[in-house]
Amino acid sequence: MVIEKVGVIGAGQMGNGIAHVFALAGFDVLLNDISQDSLDKAMATISHNLDRQVSREKITQAAMDDAIARIKTTMNLEELGKTDLVIEAATEREDVKNAIFEKLLPHLKPETILTSNTSSISITRLASRTDRPEKFMGFHFMNPVPIMQLVELIRGIATDEETYLALVAVVEKLGKTAASAEDFPAFIVNRILMPMINEAVYTLYEGVGSVRSIDESMKLGANHPMGPLELADFIGLDTCLAIMNVLHEGLADTKYRPCPLLTKYVEAGWLGRKTDRGFYDYRGETPVPTR
Ligand SMILES: CC(=O)CC(=O)SCCNC(=O)CCNC(=O)[C@H](O)C(C)(C)COP(=O)(O)OP(=O)(O)OC[C@H]1O[C@@H](n2cnc3c(N)ncnc32)[C@H](O)[C@@H]1OP(=O)(O)O
Ligand SMILES: NC(=O)C1=CN([C@@H]2O[C@H](COP(=O)(O)OP(=O)(O)OC[C@H]3O[C@@H](n4cnc5c(N)ncnc54)[C@H](OP(=O)(O)O)[C@@H]3O)[C@@H](O)[C@H]2O)C=CC1
């Protein structure tokens, strides 16, 4: 099947990055969100990130202009009915994702491939609520999408080979690398990464280290590009907590218990960079630790 038009649902940090890389690779993109403000912010972020690529001579100005021209935005989900591939990248909540699919499906062409960028939720379960489990897959991009090389491909129990091969070809066209993961809670990257982030929050909670000492230790002592608390703020603490809950409930092992301090930050609405406050306060010139 030829994939030319791509629908992206959710214009947050992942949705805007996904729209960016697809448009740059020559796909027509229709970006959807429930808020016009989020769509406007997403287009401004995409322009800013493409501009950065132009100034670093990674892409030409003409490639940037073409990419911007290929992205259209809409608050009307029905318009995504014209697309060949849909990537859902809305908030990490199963009820939100199911409601989106329910509203979208009556408008979708029968051959359209439906995917979710979920970080952790069962692909088989999401697929089972749709009319096309064989054409449904997990299509998991990493943050920041324009920079990170990996895309996890997760087949549900019913996903057919044609769908899988179509997505392998799309990943190649994006110039990224695909890794296949089985459909178990949080797949590969987050099964390993998120317990480490959760453990960093426990390390803070138990007073073993401060925000700064924990992040410095992992950057200088383990050569991580970002400290685990800085990375948690970058991902979004709501998303981190949602992934830990999926691991905890899905694998029924206390080793995945979300740290109560992580829960407290989310309850406060301190979700990290996207709300300007998390383990760091980003409202000033330089980030200041909040503990
Ligand atoms: C939660 C999930 O489900 C799965 C996940 O995504 S887990 C999260 C995975 N991501 C990570 O682990 C990211 C870890 N951090 C890093 O790799 C690096 O800190 C980083 C790439 C984000 C920034 O690197 P840095 O060296 O500190 O900054 P800097 O030199 O300014 O930027 C490096 C490149 O990233 C780009 N960049 C930085 N931030 C960016 C952003 N938010 N969006 C787009 N591009 C960005 C820069 O333009 C630069 O590009 P070039 O190399 O093409 O010139
Ligand atoms: N953050 C990360 O590092 C990564 C996240 N992911 C996954 O990507 C998905 C999105 O995460 P992320 O971009 O970080 O989250 P964000 O919170 O940045 O963005 C989510 C966006 O979805 C919008 N949204 C909510 N409900 C709907 C709806 N019904 N229809 C359309 N849009 C909707 C939100 O709008 P509003 O703000 O108005 O609620 C928001 O703009 C999640 O499944 C997450 O697990 C995957 C890889 C990495």
Coordinates of C-alpha atoms and ligand atoms in Angstrom, one line a residue:
M1 CA 0.0 0.0 0.0
V2 CA 1.2 3.5 -0.8
I3 CA 1.4 5.9 2.1
E4 CA 1.3 9.5 1.2
K5 CA -1.0 11.3 3.6
V6 CA -0.5 10.9 7.3
G7 CA -2.8 12.0 10.1
V8 CA -1.3 12.9 13.5
I9 CA -3.6 13.1 16.5
G10 CA -2.4 15.2 19.5
A11 CA -0.2 18.2 18.9
G12 CA 1.9 18.0 22.0
Q13 CA 5.7 17.5 22.1
M14 CA 5.5 14.1 20.4
G15 CA 2.8 15.1 17.9
N16 CA 4.7 18.1 16.7
G17 CA 8.0 16.1 16.4
I18 CA 6.2 13.4 14.4
A19 CA 4.6 15.9 12.1
H20 CA 8.0 17.6 11.6
V21 CA 9.9 14.4 10.6
F22 CA 7.1 13.1 8.3
A23 CA 6.8 16.5 6.5
L24 CA 10.6 16.7 6.1
A25 CA 10.5 13.2 4.6
G26 CA 8.0 14.2 1.9
F27 CA 4.7 13.0 3.5
D28 CA 1.6 15.3 3.6
V29 CA 0.6 15.7 7.2
L30 CA -2.7 16.6 8.8
L31 CA -2.2 17.5 12.5
N32 CA -5.2 17.3 14.8
D33 CA -5.7 18.5 18.4
I34 CA -8.7 19.4 20.6
S35 CA -7.2 22.8 21.2
Q36 CA -6.4 25.5 18.6
D37 CA -3.8 26.9 21.0
S38 CA -1.9 23.6 21.0
L39 CA -2.0 23.5 17.2
D40 CA -0.6 27.0 17.0
K41 CA 2.1 26.2 19.5
A42 CA 3.0 23.0 17.6
M43 CA 3.4 24.9 14.3
A44 CA 5.6 27.5 16.1
T45 CA 7.7 24.7 17.6
I46 CA 8.1 22.9 14.3
S47 CA 9.2 26.2 12.6
H48 CA 11.7 26.8 15.4
N49 CA 13.2 23.3 15.3
L50 CA 13.4 23.3 11.4
D51 CA 15.0 26.8 11.6
R52 CA 17.6 25.3 13.9
Q53 CA 18.3 22.5 11.4
V54 CA 18.7 25.2 8.7
S55 CA 21.1 27.3 10.7
R56 CA 23.2 24.2 11.5
E57 CA 23.2 23.3 7.8
K58 CA 21.4 20.0 8.4
I59 CA 18.7 20.9 5.9
T60 CA 18.2 23.7 3.3
Q61 CA 15.8 26.6 3.6
A62 CA 13.9 25.2 0.6
A63 CA 13.4 21.8 2.4
M64 CA 12.2 23.7 5.5
D65 CA 9.7 25.7 3.4
D66 CA 8.4 22.6 1.7
A67 CA 8.0 20.8 5.0
I68 CA 6.0 23.6 6.5
A69 CA 3.8 23.8 3.4
R70 CA 3.1 20.0 3.7
I71 CA 1.6 20.3 7.3
K72 CA -2.0 21.3 7.7
T73 CA -3.8 21.6 11.0
T74 CA -7.4 20.8 12.0
M75 CA -9.5 20.5 15.1
N76 CA -11.9 18.3 13.1
L77 CA -11.0 14.6 13.5
E78 CA -13.2 13.6 10.6
E79 CA -10.8 15.2 8.2
L80 CA -8.3 12.5 9.0
G81 CA -10.6 10.1 7.1
K82 CA -8.6 11.0 3.9
T83 CA -5.3 9.8 5.3
D84 CA -3.4 6.5 4.5
L85 CA -1.7 6.2 8.0
V86 CA -2.9 7.6 11.3
I87 CA -0.5 8.1 14.3
E88 CA -2.3 8.8 17.6
A89 CA -0.1 10.8 19.9
A90 CA -2.6 12.2 22.4
T91 CA -2.3 12.1 26.2
E92 CA -1.1 8.7 27.7
R93 CA -4.6 7.6 28.9
E94 CA -6.3 4.6 27.6
D95 CA -9.8 6.1 27.8
V96 CA -8.7 9.2 25.8
K97 CA -7.1 7.0 23.1
N98 CA -10.2 4.7 22.9
A99 CA -12.5 7.7 22.6
I100 CA -10.4 9.1 19.7
F101 CA -10.5 5.8 17.8
E102 CA -14.3 5.4 18.4
K103 CA -14.9 8.9 16.9
L104 CA -12.4 8.5 14.0
L105 CA -13.2 5.0 12.8
P106 CA -16.5 5.7 10.9
H107 CA -14.6 8.2 8.7
L108 CA -11.5 6.1 8.0
K109 CA -10.8 4.3 4.7
P110 CA -10.8 0.5 5.2
E111 CA -7.2 0.2 4.1
T112 CA -5.8 3.0 6.4
I113 CA -3.2 1.8 8.9
L114 CA -4.0 2.9 12.5
T115 CA -1.2 3.3 15.0
S116 CA -0.6 4.6 18.5
N117 CA 2.6 6.3 19.8
T118 CA 1.7 5.0 23.2
S119 CA 4.6 4.6 25.6
S120 CA 3.2 1.7 27.5
I121 CA -0.4 0.7 26.8
S122 CA -1.3 -2.7 25.4
I123 CA -1.5 -2.6 21.6
T124 CA -3.6 -5.7 21.5
R125 CA -6.1 -4.2 23.9
L126 CA -6.3 -0.8 22.0
A127 CA -6.6 -2.7 18.7
S128 CA -9.4 -4.9 20.0
R129 CA -11.6 -1.9 20.4
T130 CA -11.2 -0.9 16.7
D131 CA -12.7 -2.4 13.5
R132 CA -9.1 -3.2 12.2
P133 CA -6.9 -5.1 14.7
E134 CA -5.0 -6.6 11.8
K135 CA -4.1 -3.0 10.6
F136 CA -3.3 -1.7 14.0
M137 CA 0.2 -1.3 15.5
G138 CA 2.3 0.4 18.1
F139 CA 4.5 3.1 16.4
H140 CA 6.7 4.4 19.2
F141 CA 8.9 7.4 18.5
M142 CA 11.4 8.8 21.0
N143 CA 11.7 12.3 22.3
P144 CA 13.0 14.6 20.8
V145 CA 11.6 13.0 17.6
P146 CA 13.8 15.0 15.1
I147 CA 16.9 13.8 16.8
M148 CA 16.3 10.3 18.2
Q149 CA 17.2 7.5 15.8
L150 CA 15.0 4.8 17.1
V151 CA 11.3 3.9 16.4
E152 CA 9.9 0.9 18.3
L153 CA 7.4 -1.2 16.2
I154 CA 5.0 -3.2 18.3
R155 CA 2.7 -5.8 16.7
G156 CA -0.6 -6.6 18.5
I157 CA -1.6 -10.3 18.6
A158 CA -3.7 -9.8 15.4
T159 CA -1.4 -7.4 13.4
D160 CA -0.8 -8.7 9.9
E161 CA 2.6 -8.9 8.1
E162 CA 1.6 -6.4 5.4
T163 CA 1.0 -3.7 8.0
Y164 CA 4.3 -4.5 9.8
L165 CA 6.2 -4.3 6.5
A166 CA 4.5 -1.1 5.5
L167 CA 5.7 0.6 8.8
V168 CA 9.2 -0.8 8.4
A169 CA 9.3 0.9 4.9
V170 CA 7.9 4.2 6.5
V171 CA 10.6 4.2 9.1
E172 CA 13.3 3.7 6.4
K173 CA 11.8 6.6 4.5
L174 CA 12.1 8.7 7.6
G175 CA 15.8 7.8 7.8
K176 CA 15.3 6.2 11.2
T177 CA 15.9 2.7 12.6
A178 CA 13.2 0.3 13.6
A179 CA 13.3 -2.1 16.5
S180 CA 10.6 -4.7 17.0
A181 CA 9.2 -5.2 20.5
E182 CA 6.7 -7.7 21.7
D183 CA 3.4 -6.3 23.1
F184 CA 4.1 -6.4 26.9
P185 CA 3.7 -3.4 29.2
A186 CA 6.0 -0.5 28.2
F187 CA 7.7 -2.6 25.4
I188 CA 11.5 -2.3 25.5
V189 CA 12.8 1.2 26.0
N190 CA 10.4 2.2 28.7
R191 CA 10.5 -1.2 30.5
I192 CA 14.1 -0.4 31.1
L193 CA 14.3 3.4 31.3
M194 CA 11.2 4.2 33.4
P195 CA 12.1 2.0 36.4
M196 CA 15.5 3.8 36.4
I197 CA 13.7 7.2 36.4
N198 CA 11.4 6.0 39.2
E199 CA 14.4 4.7 41.2
A200 CA 16.0 8.2 40.8
V201 CA 12.8 9.7 42.3
Y202 CA 13.0 7.2 45.2
T203 CA 16.6 8.2 45.7
L204 CA 15.4 11.8 46.1
Y205 CA 12.4 10.8 48.3
E206 CA 14.6 8.8 50.7
G207 CA 17.1 11.7 50.9
V208 CA 20.0 9.8 49.4
G209 CA 20.7 12.8 47.1
S210 CA 19.4 16.1 46.0
V211 CA 17.9 16.8 42.6
R212 CA 21.3 18.3 41.5
S213 CA 23.5 15.5 43.0
I214 CA 21.4 12.7 41.5
D215 CA 21.4 14.3 38.0
E216 CA 25.1 15.2 38.2
S217 CA 26.0 11.6 39.3
M218 CA 24.3 10.0 36.4
K219 CA 25.6 12.5 33.8
L220 CA 29.2 12.4 35.0
G221 CA 29.2 8.9 36.6
A222 CA 27.3 7.0 33.9
N223 CA 27.7 9.3 30.9
H224 CA 24.0 9.8 30.4
P225 CA 23.3 12.9 28.2
M226 CA 20.6 14.1 30.8
G227 CA 20.2 13.3 34.5
P228 CA 17.2 11.0 35.2
L229 CA 15.2 13.8 36.9
E230 CA 16.0 16.3 34.1
L231 CA 14.9 13.6 31.6
A232 CA 11.7 12.9 33.6
D233 CA 10.9 16.7 33.4
F234 CA 11.7 16.5 29.6
I235 CA 9.4 13.5 29.0
G236 CA 6.6 14.8 31.3
L237 CA 6.0 13.6 34.9
D238 CA 2.3 12.7 34.0
T239 CA 3.6 10.4 31.2
C240 CA 6.3 8.9 33.5
L241 CA 3.6 8.2 36.2
A242 CA 1.2 6.7 33.6
I243 CA 3.9 4.4 32.3
M244 CA 4.9 3.2 35.9
N245 CA 1.2 2.5 36.6
V246 CA 0.9 0.4 33.4
L247 CA 4.1 -1.5 34.4
H248 CA 2.8 -2.0 38.0
E249 CA -0.7 -3.1 37.0
G250 CA 0.3 -5.0 34.0
L251 CA 3.2 -7.0 35.5
A252 CA 1.8 -7.1 39.1
D253 CA 5.2 -6.8 40.7
T254 CA 5.9 -4.4 43.5
K255 CA 9.3 -3.5 42.0
Y256 CA 7.3 -1.2 39.6
R257 CA 5.5 0.7 42.4
P258 CA 5.5 4.4 41.4
C259 CA 7.3 6.6 43.9
P260 CA 4.8 8.5 46.0
L261 CA 6.9 11.7 45.4
L262 CA 6.3 11.3 41.6
T263 CA 2.6 11.0 42.3
K264 CA 2.8 14.2 44.5
Y265 CA 4.4 16.2 41.7
V266 CA 1.8 15.1 39.2
E267 CA -1.0 15.9 41.7
A268 CA 0.5 19.4 42.1
G269 CA 0.3 19.9 38.3
W270 CA 4.1 20.1 38.3
L271 CA 4.5 18.0 35.2
G272 CA 8.0 19.2 34.1
R273 CA 9.0 21.4 31.2
K274 CA 5.6 21.5 29.7
T275 CA 4.1 23.3 32.8
D276 CA 7.4 25.1 33.5
R277 CA 7.9 23.3 36.8
G278 CA 8.8 19.7 37.9
F279 CA 12.0 18.6 39.6
Y280 CA 13.3 21.9 38.3
D281 CA 11.6 25.3 38.0
Y282 CA 12.1 26.6 34.5
R283 CA 10.4 30.0 34.9
G284 CA 13.7 31.9 35.3
E285 CA 16.8 32.2 33.2
T286 CA 18.3 28.8 34.3
P287 CA 16.5 25.8 35.8
V288 CA 16.4 25.8 39.6
P289 CA 15.9 22.5 41.5
T290 CA 12.6 22.3 43.4
R291 CA 14.0 20.0 46.1
Ligands
LIG1 C1 9.0 8.3 27.2 C2 9.0 7.5 26.0 O1 8.0 6.9 25.6 C3 10.3 7.2 25.2 C4 11.3 8.3 25.2 O2 11.2 9.2 24.3 S1 12.4 8.3 26.4 C5 13.4 9.7 26.1 C6 14.4 9.4 25.1 N1 15.2 10.6 25.0 C7 16.4 10.8 25.6 O3 16.8 9.9 26.4 C8 17.0 12.1 25.4 C9 18.3 12.3 26.2 N2 18.9 13.6 25.9 C10 19.7 13.8 24.8 O4 19.9 12.9 24.0 C11 20.2 15.1 24.7 O5 20.2 15.8 25.9 C12 19.4 16.0 23.6 C13 19.6 15.4 22.2 C14 18.0 16.1 23.9 C15 20.0 17.4 23.6 O6 21.4 17.3 23.4 P1 22.4 18.5 23.9 O7 23.7 18.0 23.4 O8 22.2 18.7 25.3 O9 21.9 19.7 23.2 P2 22.3 20.4 21.9 O10 23.7 20.2 21.5 O11 21.7 21.8 22.0 O12 21.4 19.5 20.9 C16 21.8 18.4 20.2 C17 20.9 18.2 19.0 O13 19.5 18.1 19.4 C18 18.7 19.1 18.9 N3 17.7 19.4 19.9 C19 17.9 19.7 21.2 N4 16.7 19.7 21.8 C20 15.7 19.5 20.9 C21 14.3 19.5 20.9 N5 13.6 19.6 22.0 N6 13.6 19.2 19.8 C22 14.3 19.0 18.6 N7 15.7 19.0 18.5 C23 16.4 19.3 19.6 C24 19.7 20.2 18.6 O14 19.2 21.1 17.5 C25 20.9 19.5 18.1 O15 20.8 19.1 16.8 P3 22.0 18.7 15.8 O16 22.8 17.6 16.5 O17 21.3 18.2 14.6 O18 22.8 20.0 15.6
LIG2 N1 6.9 12.6 26.3 C1 7.6 11.7 25.8 O1 8.8 11.7 26.0 C2 7.0 10.6 25.0 C3 5.7 10.4 24.9 N2 5.1 9.4 24.1 C4 3.7 9.2 24.1 O2 3.2 10.1 23.1 C5 1.8 10.5 23.5 C6 1.8 12.0 23.7 O3 2.7 12.4 24.7 P1 3.2 13.9 24.7 O4 3.3 14.5 23.4 O5 4.4 13.9 25.6 O6 2.1 14.6 25.5 P2 1.6 16.1 25.6 O7 0.9 16.3 26.9 O8 2.8 17.0 25.3 O9 0.6 16.2 24.4 C7 -0.6 15.5 24.3 C8 -1.5 16.3 23.4 O10 -2.7 15.6 23.1 C9 -3.8 16.5 23.1 N3 -5.0 15.7 23.3 C10 -5.6 15.3 24.5 N4 -6.8 14.7 24.2 C11 -6.9 14.7 22.8 C12 -7.9 14.3 21.9 N5 -9.0 13.7 22.4 N6 -7.8 14.6 20.6 C13 -6.7 15.2 20.1 N7 -5.7 15.6 20.9 C14 -5.8 15.4 22.3 C15 -3.4 17.4 24.3 O11 -4.2 18.5 24.3 P3 -4.4 19.3 25.7 O12 -3.1 19.8 26.1 O13 -5.4 20.4 25.3 O14 -5.0 18.3 26.7 C16 -2.0 17.7 24.0 O15 -1.8 18.7 23.1 C17 1.5 9.7 24.8 O16 0.9 8.5 24.5 C18 2.9 9.4 25.4 O17 3.0 8.3 26.2 C19 5.9 8.5 23.4 C20 7.3 8.7 23.4 C21 7.9 9.7 24.2

